[in-house]
Structures are given as C-alpha cells and as structure tokens.
PDB file of C-alpha atoms and ligand atoms in Angstrom:
ATOM      1  CA  MET A   1     -70.512-184.720  78.904  1.00 52.00           C
ATOM      2  CA  ILE A   2     -68.720-183.087  81.804  1.00 59.00           C
ATOM      3  CA  ALA A   3     -70.262-179.769  82.882  1.00 63.00           C
ATOM      4  CA  LEU A   4     -67.431-177.258  83.309  1.00 72.00           C
ATOM      5  CA  THR A   5     -68.351-173.933  84.804  1.00 71.00           C
ATOM      6  CA  THR A   6     -66.310-171.516  86.757  1.00 79.00           C
ATOM      7  CA  PRO A   7     -66.278-167.724  86.640  1.00 86.00           C
ATOM      8  CA  TYR A   8     -62.581-167.945  85.618  1.00 92.00           C
ATOM      9  CA  LEU A   9     -63.618-169.269  82.173  1.00 93.00           C
ATOM     10  CA  TRP A  10     -65.934-166.285  81.787  1.00 93.00           C
ATOM     11  CA  TYR A  11     -63.156-163.888  82.898  1.00 94.00           C
ATOM     12  CA  ALA A  12     -60.843-165.638  80.444  1.00 95.00           C
ATOM     13  CA  THR A  13     -63.365-165.270  77.567  1.00 95.00           C
ATOM     14  CA  ARG A  14     -63.708-161.562  78.274  1.00 94.00           C
ATOM     15  CA  ALA A  15     -60.023-160.910  78.792  1.00 96.00           C
ATOM     16  CA  THR A  16     -58.945-162.851  75.692  1.00 97.00           C
ATOM     17  CA  GLY A  17     -61.716-161.116  73.642  1.00 97.00           C
ATOM     18  CA  ILE A  18     -60.303-157.760  74.498  1.00 96.00           C
ATOM     19  CA  VAL A  19     -56.665-158.810  73.989  1.00 98.00           C
ATOM     20  CA  THR A  20     -57.667-160.347  70.553  1.00 98.00           C
ATOM     21  CA  MET A  21     -59.336-157.131  69.588  1.00 98.00           C
ATOM     22  CA  LEU A  22     -56.284-155.033  70.517  1.00 98.00           C
ATOM     23  CA  LEU A  23     -53.905-157.505  68.765  1.00 98.00           C
ATOM     24  CA  PHE A  24     -55.968-157.449  65.532  1.00 98.00           C
ATOM     25  CA  THR A  25     -55.961-153.624  65.712  1.00 98.00           C
ATOM     26  CA  GLY A  26     -52.107-153.834  65.611  1.00 98.00           C
ATOM     27  CA  VAL A  27     -52.197-156.389  62.873  1.00 98.00           C
ATOM     28  CA  VAL A  28     -54.415-154.184  60.628  1.00 97.00           C
ATOM     29  CA  ALA A  29     -52.300-151.111  61.389  1.00 96.00           C
ATOM     30  CA  LEU A  30     -49.086-152.941  60.485  1.00 96.00           C
ATOM     31  CA  GLY A  31     -50.735-154.365  57.356  1.00 95.00           C
ATOM     32  CA  THR A  32     -51.583-150.846  56.273  1.00 94.00           C
ATOM     33  CA  LEU A  33     -47.916-149.837  56.707  1.00 92.00           C
ATOM     34  CA  VAL A  34     -46.852-152.763  54.477  1.00 91.00           C
ATOM     35  CA  ALA A  35     -49.518-152.016  51.861  1.00 90.00           C
ATOM     36  CA  ASN A  36     -48.589-148.314  51.742  1.00 90.00           C
ATOM     37  CA  ARG A  37     -44.928-149.302  51.407  1.00 87.00           C
ATOM     38  CA  VAL A  38     -43.700-147.569  54.561  1.00 88.00           C
ATOM     39  CA  GLY A  39     -40.207-148.430  55.529  1.00 79.00           C
ATOM     40  CA  GLY A  40     -36.815-146.826  55.713  1.00 79.00           C
ATOM     41  CA  THR A  41     -33.302-147.501  56.836  1.00 78.00           C
ATOM     42  CA  PHE A  42     -34.169-147.795  60.519  1.00 80.00           C
ATOM     43  CA  ILE A  43     -36.874-150.423  59.981  1.00 85.00           C
ATOM     44  CA  GLY A  44     -37.504-151.757  56.539  1.00 87.00           C
ATOM     45  CA  ARG A  45     -40.678-153.077  54.898  1.00 88.00           C
ATOM     46  CA  PHE A  46     -39.523-156.622  55.273  1.00 91.00           C
ATOM     47  CA  GLU A  47     -39.219-156.266  59.019  1.00 94.00           C
ATOM     48  CA  ILE A  48     -42.619-154.517  59.292  1.00 95.00           C
ATOM     49  CA  ASN A  49     -44.141-157.429  57.314  1.00 95.00           C
ATOM     50  CA  GLU A  50     -42.471-159.973  59.605  1.00 96.00           C
ATOM     51  CA  VAL A  51     -43.883-158.195  62.688  1.00 96.00           C
ATOM     52  CA  HIS A  52     -47.306-158.144  60.915  1.00 97.00           C
ATOM     53  CA  ARG A  53     -47.158-161.907  60.413  1.00 96.00           C
ATOM     54  CA  SER A  54     -45.850-162.690  63.861  1.00 97.00           C
ATOM     55  CA  LEU A  55     -48.492-160.508  65.527  1.00 98.00           C
ATOM     56  CA  THR A  56     -51.159-162.315  63.456  1.00 97.00           C
ATOM     57  CA  MET A  57     -49.972-165.623  64.900  1.00 97.00           C
ATOM     58  CA  VAL A  58     -50.162-164.270  68.446  1.00 98.00           C
ATOM     59  CA  ALA A  59     -53.656-162.894  67.735  1.00 98.00           C
ATOM     60  CA  MET A  60     -54.763-166.242  66.369  1.00 98.00           C
ATOM     61  CA  VAL A  61     -53.600-167.972  69.558  1.00 98.00           C
ATOM     62  CA  PHE A  62     -55.603-165.557  71.706  1.00 98.00           C
ATOM     63  CA  LEU A  63     -58.649-165.980  69.435  1.00 98.00           C
ATOM     64  CA  VAL A  64     -58.451-169.758  69.738  1.00 98.00           C
ATOM     65  CA  ILE A  65     -58.251-169.421  73.595  1.00 98.00           C
ATOM     66  CA  HIS A  66     -61.190-166.924  73.413  1.00 97.00           C
ATOM     67  CA  ILE A  67     -63.317-169.492  71.501  1.00 97.00           C
ATOM     68  CA  ALA A  68     -62.174-172.447  73.622  1.00 96.00           C
ATOM     69  CA  THR A  69     -63.045-170.761  76.931  1.00 96.00           C
ATOM     70  CA  THR A  70     -66.456-169.827  75.494  1.00 95.00           C
ATOM     71  CA  VAL A  71     -67.168-173.372  74.334  1.00 94.00           C
ATOM     72  CA  LEU A  72     -65.816-175.031  77.486  1.00 93.00           C
ATOM     73  CA  ASP A  73     -67.907-172.830  79.799  1.00 90.00           C
ATOM     74  CA  SER A  74     -71.060-174.882  80.206  1.00 85.00           C
ATOM     75  CA  PHE A  75     -72.787-172.023  82.079  1.00 86.00           C
ATOM     76  CA  VAL A  76     -73.525-170.615  78.581  1.00 82.00           C
ATOM     77  CA  SER A  77     -74.946-172.817  75.834  1.00 80.00           C
ATOM     78  CA  THR A  78     -72.471-172.157  73.066  1.00 86.00           C
ATOM     79  CA  GLY A  79     -71.206-175.181  71.248  1.00 86.00           C
ATOM     80  CA  LEU A  80     -68.087-175.612  69.129  1.00 93.00           C
ATOM     81  CA  ILE A  81     -70.223-175.479  65.924  1.00 96.00           C
ATOM     82  CA  SER A  82     -71.367-171.939  66.873  1.00 96.00           C
ATOM     83  CA  ALA A  83     -67.755-170.711  66.574  1.00 96.00           C
ATOM     84  CA  VAL A  84     -67.898-171.322  62.795  1.00 97.00           C
ATOM     85  CA  VAL A  85     -71.590-171.631  61.857  1.00 97.00           C
ATOM     86  CA  PRO A  86     -73.553-168.404  62.498  1.00 97.00           C
ATOM     87  CA  MET A  87     -76.892-168.387  64.300  1.00 96.00           C
ATOM     88  CA  THR A  88     -76.315-171.743  65.999  1.00 95.00           C
ATOM     89  CA  SER A  89     -75.644-170.409  69.547  1.00 94.00           C
ATOM     90  CA  ALA A  90     -78.453-170.281  72.029  1.00 91.00           C
ATOM     91  CA  TYR A  91     -76.470-167.748  74.083  1.00 92.00           C
ATOM     92  CA  LYS A  92     -76.293-164.185  72.608  1.00 93.00           C
ATOM     93  CA  ARG A  93     -77.335-165.564  69.194  1.00 95.00           C
ATOM     94  CA  ILE A  94     -76.669-162.547  66.962  1.00 97.00           C
ATOM     95  CA  PRO A  95     -73.545-161.244  68.687  1.00 97.00           C
ATOM     96  CA  VAL A  96     -71.960-164.763  68.698  1.00 97.00           C
ATOM     97  CA  ALA A  97     -73.065-165.236  65.013  1.00 98.00           C
ATOM     98  CA  LEU A  98     -71.089-162.093  64.170  1.00 98.00           C
ATOM     99  CA  GLY A  99     -68.081-163.522  65.982  1.00 98.00           C
ATOM    100  CA  ALA A 100     -68.408-166.712  63.923  1.00 98.00           C
ATOM    101  CA  VAL A 101     -68.621-164.756  60.596  1.00 98.00           C
ATOM    102  CA  ALA A 102     -65.508-162.727  61.627  1.00 98.00           C
ATOM    103  CA  PHE A 103     -63.715-165.960  62.541  1.00 98.00           C
ATOM    104  CA  ASP A 104     -64.608-167.589  59.153  1.00 98.00           C
ATOM    105  CA  LEU A 105     -63.325-164.575  57.308  1.00 98.00           C
ATOM    106  CA  ILE A 106     -60.175-164.431  59.355  1.00 98.00           C
ATOM    107  CA  LEU A 107     -59.586-168.166  58.682  1.00 98.00           C
ATOM    108  CA  ALA A 108     -59.999-167.546  54.909  1.00 97.00           C
ATOM    109  CA  VAL A 109     -57.476-164.681  55.047  1.00 98.00           C
ATOM    110  CA  TRP A 110     -55.044-166.617  57.195  1.00 96.00           C
ATOM    111  CA  ILE A 111     -55.191-169.868  55.142  1.00 96.00           C
ATOM    112  CA  SER A 112     -54.817-167.900  51.873  1.00 97.00           C
ATOM    113  CA  SER A 113     -51.688-166.243  53.354  1.00 96.00           C
ATOM    114  CA  LEU A 114     -50.231-169.661  54.321  1.00 94.00           C
ATOM    115  CA  LEU A 115     -50.828-170.811  50.684  1.00 97.00           C
ATOM    116  CA  LYS A 116     -49.654-167.538  49.214  1.00 95.00           C
ATOM    117  CA  LEU A 117     -46.895-169.144  47.146  1.00 95.00           C
ATOM    118  CA  ARG A 118     -49.307-171.729  45.719  1.00 96.00           C
ATOM    119  CA  ILE A 119     -52.223-169.479  44.750  1.00 96.00           C
ATOM    120  CA  LYS A 120     -52.555-166.620  42.295  1.00 97.00           C
ATOM    121  CA  ASN A 121     -51.490-163.239  43.654  1.00 96.00           C
ATOM    122  CA  GLN A 122     -54.843-161.741  42.592  1.00 96.00           C
ATOM    123  CA  THR A 123     -56.700-164.447  44.555  1.00 97.00           C
ATOM    124  CA  TRP A 124     -54.557-163.740  47.634  1.00 97.00           C
ATOM    125  CA  ARG A 125     -55.163-159.939  47.294  1.00 95.00           C
ATOM    126  CA  PHE A 126     -58.937-160.470  46.847  1.00 97.00           C
ATOM    127  CA  LEU A 127     -59.076-162.632  49.943  1.00 97.00           C
ATOM    128  CA  HIS A 128     -56.865-160.267  51.951  1.00 97.00           C
ATOM    129  CA  TRP A 129     -59.417-157.494  51.454  1.00 96.00           C
ATOM    130  CA  PHE A 130     -61.757-159.563  53.708  1.00 97.00           C
ATOM    131  CA  SER A 131     -59.569-158.680  56.655  1.00 97.00           C
ATOM    132  CA  TRP A 132     -61.108-155.219  56.788  1.00 97.00           C
ATOM    133  CA  LEU A 133     -64.599-156.744  56.844  1.00 98.00           C
ATOM    134  CA  ALA A 134     -63.615-159.371  59.373  1.00 98.00           C
ATOM    135  CA  TYR A 135     -62.156-156.616  61.627  1.00 98.00           C
ATOM    136  CA  ALA A 136     -65.264-154.446  61.406  1.00 98.00           C
ATOM    137  CA  ILE A 137     -67.573-157.389  62.090  1.00 98.00           C
ATOM    138  CA  SER A 138     -65.438-158.498  65.083  1.00 98.00           C
ATOM    139  CA  LEU A 139     -65.662-155.059  66.556  1.00 97.00           C
ATOM    140  CA  VAL A 140     -69.457-155.111  66.317  1.00 98.00           C
ATOM    141  CA  HIS A 141     -69.369-158.601  67.910  1.00 98.00           C
ATOM    142  CA  GLY A 142     -67.184-157.336  70.796  1.00 97.00           C
ATOM    143  CA  TYR A 143     -69.420-154.286  71.329  1.00 96.00           C
ATOM    144  CA  LEU A 144     -72.708-156.285  71.321  1.00 96.00           C
ATOM    145  CA  SER A 145     -71.507-159.286  73.352  1.00 94.00           C
ATOM    146  CA  GLY A 146     -69.084-157.578  75.758  1.00 89.00           C
ATOM    147  CA  THR A 147     -70.292-157.376  79.333  1.00 86.00           C
ATOM    148  CA  ASP A 148     -68.437-154.094  79.820  1.00 82.00           C
ATOM    149  CA  ALA A 149     -68.395-152.845  76.263  1.00 88.00           C
ATOM    150  CA  HIS A 150     -71.238-150.354  76.777  1.00 90.00           C
ATOM    151  CA  HIS A 151     -69.645-148.225  79.364  1.00 90.00           C
ATOM    152  CA  GLY A 152     -66.309-147.124  80.837  1.00 93.00           C
ATOM    153  CA  LEU A 153     -63.018-148.573  79.717  1.00 93.00           C
ATOM    154  CA  GLY A 154     -64.614-151.368  77.653  1.00 93.00           C
ATOM    155  CA  MET A 155     -66.507-148.830  75.504  1.00 95.00           C
ATOM    156  CA  ALA A 156     -63.464-146.547  75.267  1.00 96.00           C
ATOM    157  CA  LEU A 157     -61.368-149.497  73.962  1.00 97.00           C
ATOM    158  CA  VAL A 158     -63.934-150.452  71.301  1.00 96.00           C
ATOM    159  CA  ILE A 159     -64.339-146.793  70.164  1.00 97.00           C
ATOM    160  CA  GLY A 160     -60.519-146.275  70.252  1.00 97.00           C
ATOM    161  CA  CYS A 161     -59.880-149.363  68.104  1.00 98.00           C
ATOM    162  CA  ALA A 162     -62.612-148.453  65.689  1.00 97.00           C
ATOM    163  CA  GLY A 163     -61.340-144.850  65.308  1.00 97.00           C
ATOM    164  CA  PHE A 164     -57.736-145.940  64.932  1.00 97.00           C
ATOM    165  CA  VAL A 165     -58.507-148.496  62.216  1.00 97.00           C
ATOM    166  CA  ALA A 166     -60.859-146.070  60.450  1.00 96.00           C
ATOM    167  CA  LEU A 167     -57.955-143.628  60.242  1.00 95.00           C
ATOM    168  CA  ALA A 168     -55.651-146.400  59.001  1.00 94.00           C
ATOM    169  CA  ALA A 169     -58.262-147.307  56.317  1.00 93.00           C
ATOM    170  CA  LEU A 170     -58.529-143.668  55.217  1.00 94.00           C
ATOM    171  CA  TRP A 171     -54.795-143.413  54.958  1.00 92.00           C
ATOM    172  CA  ARG A 172     -54.654-146.770  53.095  1.00 90.00           C
ATOM    173  CA  PHE A 173     -57.059-145.513  50.417  1.00 88.00           C
ATOM    174  CA  LEU A 174     -55.851-141.915  50.133  1.00 89.00           C
ATOM    175  CA  GLY A 175     -52.168-142.469  50.488  1.00 79.00           C
ATOM    176  CA  ARG A 176     -51.698-145.739  48.681  1.00 74.00           C
ATOM    177  CA  PRO A 177     -48.878-145.888  46.152  1.00 70.00           C
ATOM    178  CA  THR A 178     -49.457-146.638  42.485  1.00 60.00           C
ATOM    179  CA  ARG A 179     -50.751-150.169  42.076  1.00 56.00           C
ATOM    180  CA  ALA A 180     -47.993-152.715  41.667  1.00 50.00           C
ATOM    181  CA  ALA A 181     -49.902-154.601  38.914  1.00 44.00           C
ATOM    182  CA  GLY A 182     -50.809-157.483  41.183  1.00 46.00           C
ATOM    183  CA  ARG A 183     -47.360-157.807  42.738  1.00 49.00           C
ATOM    184  CA  THR A 184     -46.955-158.001  46.440  1.00 50.00           C
ATOM    185  CA  ALA A 185     -44.978-155.495  48.491  1.00 47.00           C
ATOM    186  CA  LEU A 186     -42.178-157.952  49.087  1.00 48.00           C
ATOM    187  CA  SER A 187     -41.965-159.434  45.580  1.00 45.00           C
ATOM    188  CA  PRO A 188     -38.599-158.757  43.911  1.00 42.00           C
ATOM    189  CA  LEU A 189     -40.542-157.154  41.076  1.00 43.00           C
ATOM    190  CA  ALA A 190     -42.441-154.895  43.454  1.00 44.00           C
ATOM    191  CA  SER A 191     -41.531-151.662  41.789  1.00 45.00           C
ATOM    192  CA  PRO A 192     -42.865-151.677  38.161  1.00 47.00           C
ATOM    193  CA  SER A 193     -40.695-148.640  37.225  1.00 48.00           C
ATOM    194  CA  VAL A 194     -37.494-150.684  37.689  1.00 49.00           C
ATOM    195  CA  PRO A 195     -36.816-152.803  34.623  1.00 53.00           C
ATOM    196  CA  PRO A 196     -35.692-156.393  35.330  1.00 54.00           C
ATOM    197  CA  ARG A 197     -31.957-156.901  35.453  1.00 55.00           C
ATOM    198  CA  PRO A 198     -30.360-158.531  32.400  1.00 55.00           C
ATOM    199  CA  ARG A 199     -29.080-162.018  33.253  1.00 55.00           C
ATOM    200  CA  GLY A 200     -26.599-164.321  31.608  1.00 54.00           C
ATOM    201  CA  PRO A 201     -23.007-163.996  30.445  1.00 57.00           C
ATOM    202  CA  GLY A 202     -23.665-161.086  28.075  1.00 54.00           C
ATOM    203  CA  ALA A 203     -25.336-159.039  30.757  1.00 53.00           C
ATOM    204  CA  PHE A 204     -22.206-157.144  32.036  1.00 51.00           C
ATOM    205  CA  PRO A 205     -21.558-154.400  32.903  1.00 51.00           C
ATOM    206  CA  ARG A 206     -24.676-154.396  35.177  1.00 52.00           C
ATOM    207  CA  THR A 207     -24.553-150.690  35.867  1.00 55.00           C
ATOM    208  CA  PRO A 208     -23.718-148.144  33.212  1.00 57.00           C
ATOM    209  CA  PRO A 209     -20.644-146.000  33.954  1.00 59.00           C
ATOM    210  CA  ARG A 210     -21.454-142.886  35.937  1.00 62.00           C
ATOM    211  CA  PRO A 211     -21.288-139.518  34.176  1.00 64.00           C
ATOM    212  CA  PRO A 212     -18.594-137.244  35.625  1.00 63.00           C
ATOM    213  CA  SER A 213     -20.013-135.411  38.614  1.00 59.00           C
ATOM    214  CA  ARG A 214     -20.792-131.797  38.196  1.00 57.00           C
ATOM    215  CA  ARG A 215     -20.004-129.478  41.015  1.00 54.00           C
ATOM    216  CA  ARG A 216     -22.339-126.723  42.036  1.00 53.00           C
ATOM    217  CA  ARG A 217     -20.929-123.280  41.922  1.00 47.00           C
TER     218      ARG A 217
HETATM  219  C1  LIG B 301     -63.101-162.946  65.320  1.00 84.61           C
HETATM  220  C2  LIG B 301     -62.596-162.424  66.240  1.00 84.61           C
HETATM  221  C3  LIG B 301     -63.198-162.179  67.628  1.00 84.61           C
HETATM  222  C4  LIG B 301     -62.902-161.074  68.371  1.00 84.61           C
HETATM  223  C5  LIG B 301     -61.859-159.974  67.980  1.00 84.61           C
HETATM  224  C6  LIG B 301     -63.647-161.159  69.563  1.00 84.61           C
HETATM  225  C7  LIG B 301     -63.632-160.187  70.529  1.00 84.61           C
HETATM  226  C8  LIG B 301     -64.497-160.182  71.629  1.00 84.61           C
HETATM  227  C9  LIG B 301     -64.588-159.041  72.566  1.00 84.61           C
HETATM  228  C10 LIG B 301     -63.774-157.740  72.499  1.00 84.61           C
HETATM  229  C11 LIG B 301     -65.520-159.359  73.460  1.00 84.61           C
HETATM  230  C12 LIG B 301     -65.997-158.465  74.665  1.00 84.61           C
HETATM  231  C13 LIG B 301     -65.307-158.879  75.929  1.00 84.61           C
HETATM  232  C14 LIG B 301     -65.866-158.019  77.065  1.00 84.61           C
HETATM  233  O1  LIG B 301     -65.751-156.782  77.021  1.00 84.61           O
HETATM  234  O2  LIG B 301     -66.529-158.554  77.993  1.00 84.61           O
HETATM  235  C15 LIG B 301     -66.013-160.649  73.138  1.00 84.61           C
HETATM  236  C16 LIG B 301     -67.055-161.321  73.810  1.00 84.61           C
HETATM  237  C17 LIG B 301     -67.505-162.575  73.511  1.00 84.61           C
HETATM  238  N1  LIG B 301     -67.079-163.408  72.457  1.00 84.61           N
HETATM  239 FE1  LIG B 301     -65.747-162.865  71.032  1.00 84.61          FE
HETATM  240  N2  LIG B 301     -64.401-162.282  69.600  1.00 84.61           N
HETATM  241  C18 LIG B 301     -64.167-162.955  68.370  1.00 84.61           C
HETATM  242  C19 LIG B 301     -64.788-164.163  67.981  1.00 84.61           C
HETATM  243  C20 LIG B 301     -65.631-164.917  68.773  1.00 84.61           C
HETATM  244  C21 LIG B 301     -66.227-166.223  68.381  1.00 84.61           C
HETATM  245  C22 LIG B 301     -65.936-166.943  67.061  1.00 84.61           C
HETATM  246  C23 LIG B 301     -67.020-166.598  69.357  1.00 84.61           C
HETATM  247  C24 LIG B 301     -67.818-167.865  69.423  1.00 84.61           C
HETATM  248  C25 LIG B 301     -67.519-168.844  70.194  1.00 84.61           C
HETATM  249  C26 LIG B 301     -66.934-165.578  70.444  1.00 84.61           C
HETATM  250  C27 LIG B 301     -67.687-165.634  71.646  1.00 84.61           C
HETATM  251  C28 LIG B 301     -67.771-164.560  72.509  1.00 84.61           C
HETATM  252  C29 LIG B 301     -68.731-164.509  73.630  1.00 84.61           C
HETATM  253  C30 LIG B 301     -69.681-165.618  74.058  1.00 84.61           C
HETATM  254  C31 LIG B 301     -68.565-163.290  74.254  1.00 84.61           C
HETATM  255  C32 LIG B 301     -69.324-162.742  75.436  1.00 84.61           C
HETATM  256  C33 LIG B 301     -68.634-163.008  76.751  1.00 84.61           C
HETATM  257  C34 LIG B 301     -69.523-162.449  77.846  1.00 84.61           C
HETATM  258  O3  LIG B 301     -70.542-163.052  78.168  1.00 84.61           O
HETATM  259  O4  LIG B 301     -69.228-161.408  78.385  1.00 84.61           O
HETATM  260  N3  LIG B 301     -66.098-164.553  70.002  1.00 84.61           N
HETATM  261  N4  LIG B 301     -65.417-161.124  71.991  1.00 84.61           N
END
C-alpha cells in the first residue's frame, strides 16, 4: 500500500470537518423551518425544502471529502472501515467512533429520504428523527477530535452551532403546528382541515358562489 502523508491532508480533514459542521447546522435549521411550516409569499415552503435538500447534498460531499482525507492520510492509522464501524480506529478511537456513528445515522436518514416515495411515511418520519441525534453526536465528535476545538475560534464555532441548533430544537417542539397525521409538509393533503376536492364530472361547481359582500359602516 502506498503511504500518503502530507500536512495538506490533515489541513483538509480539519477544514472540511468544520465546513461540514456548519453546513449540517444550516441543514438542520432549514429542516426545522420546513417542519414548522414556515413560508410565505416571498419564499414558500417548497423553496425552503428544496434549499434544505440541496444543502444536504453539498454537506454530504464535504463529509465524504472529510472522511476520504482522513483515510488517505497514512500519518494517522484510521482505515476506511473506521468511517462506518465504531471503535475500529487506532487514532482517536472514541472521537472517531462518534464520527462513525454520526455518519451511519446520517446515511440512514439520507437513504430513507431518497426512498421516500417507496417507503411508508411513518417509517421516513421515524428515521428522520435520527438527524437530531446524528447532529448532536457529530458535534461531540468535532469537539473531542478537533485540534483547535478546545480554544479560540474552533471552540466558538462548536458552541455557536450547538446553541443555534438547541434553539431550533426548542422552537421545533414548542412551536410545531398540529400534527398532519403522518403527512409530509409538501404532500398535497398536508392540511387535514381542508377536505379533499371532489373529482369527476359531477364535481362542478368547484367553489360555492360567494355571499354578497357586506360593507363596514
Ligand atoms: C458525521 C459527520 C461528521 C462531522 C460533522 C465531522 C466534523 C468534524 C469536525 C468539526 C472536526 C474538527 C476539525 C478541527 O477543528 O480540527 C473533525 C475532526 C476529525 N474528524 Fe470528523 N466529522 C464527521 C465524521 C467523521 C468520520 C466518519 C470520521 C472517520 C473517518 C471523521 C474523522 C475525523 C478525524 C480523524 C478528525 C481529527 C482531525 C485532527 O486530527 O485534527 N469524522 N470532524
């Protein structure tokens, strides 16, 4: 096997780790907006959901680079297996194990979202809850393994991200709208209070005639 070691790989691991953490913070924040049905005329829920999905893709690319640079850097003994199987890394065993657990959970959430149309909505929802756990574990991983995470800007970033997502979680649980009976935010049946439209030839007129408008005196 070719030994590949250069400080640039280590710099890349650290830089992509921090960028991944910031991107997942944005992903979780946008997901909270979607779940709490935020959206108006300027930017609607559909657009917010699209940004949430696109940002997830960007975060996944950075995460893969973060893992690849770690594995390629032969200065540290971290194999490809340790990216998915916890406690198999000789380097920073527990912090890297936490990174692997977070990665496994993120993969489960991501794959379930790719298969969203093929699996039960309740299954997708259940798996999507793991994103909170994955995020929390990845923050602990970043804090424990980060070279600069215990002081200065590195620590400020970890604490800032943790505080921001803690507020988002609080708002998610306190401000969430009435449960949509297992329906997703973007489903056409998202609002249970709106009865389904009648279909077929006898369904017209679709909207009842308006009552004459009353003027205020
Ligand atoms: C799940 C998402 C992950 C996130 C958000 C994440 C984020 C981070 C962050 C923020 C750091 C600290 C960078 C610094 O301040 O120096 C870091 C370090 C590190 N990560 Fe990850 N990571 C993740 C997954 C993984 C996985 C699966 C591995 C296993 C290959 C891994 C391996 C490492 C290593 C070895 C370091 C320490 C680099 C050093 O020696 O300074 N990470 N990660």
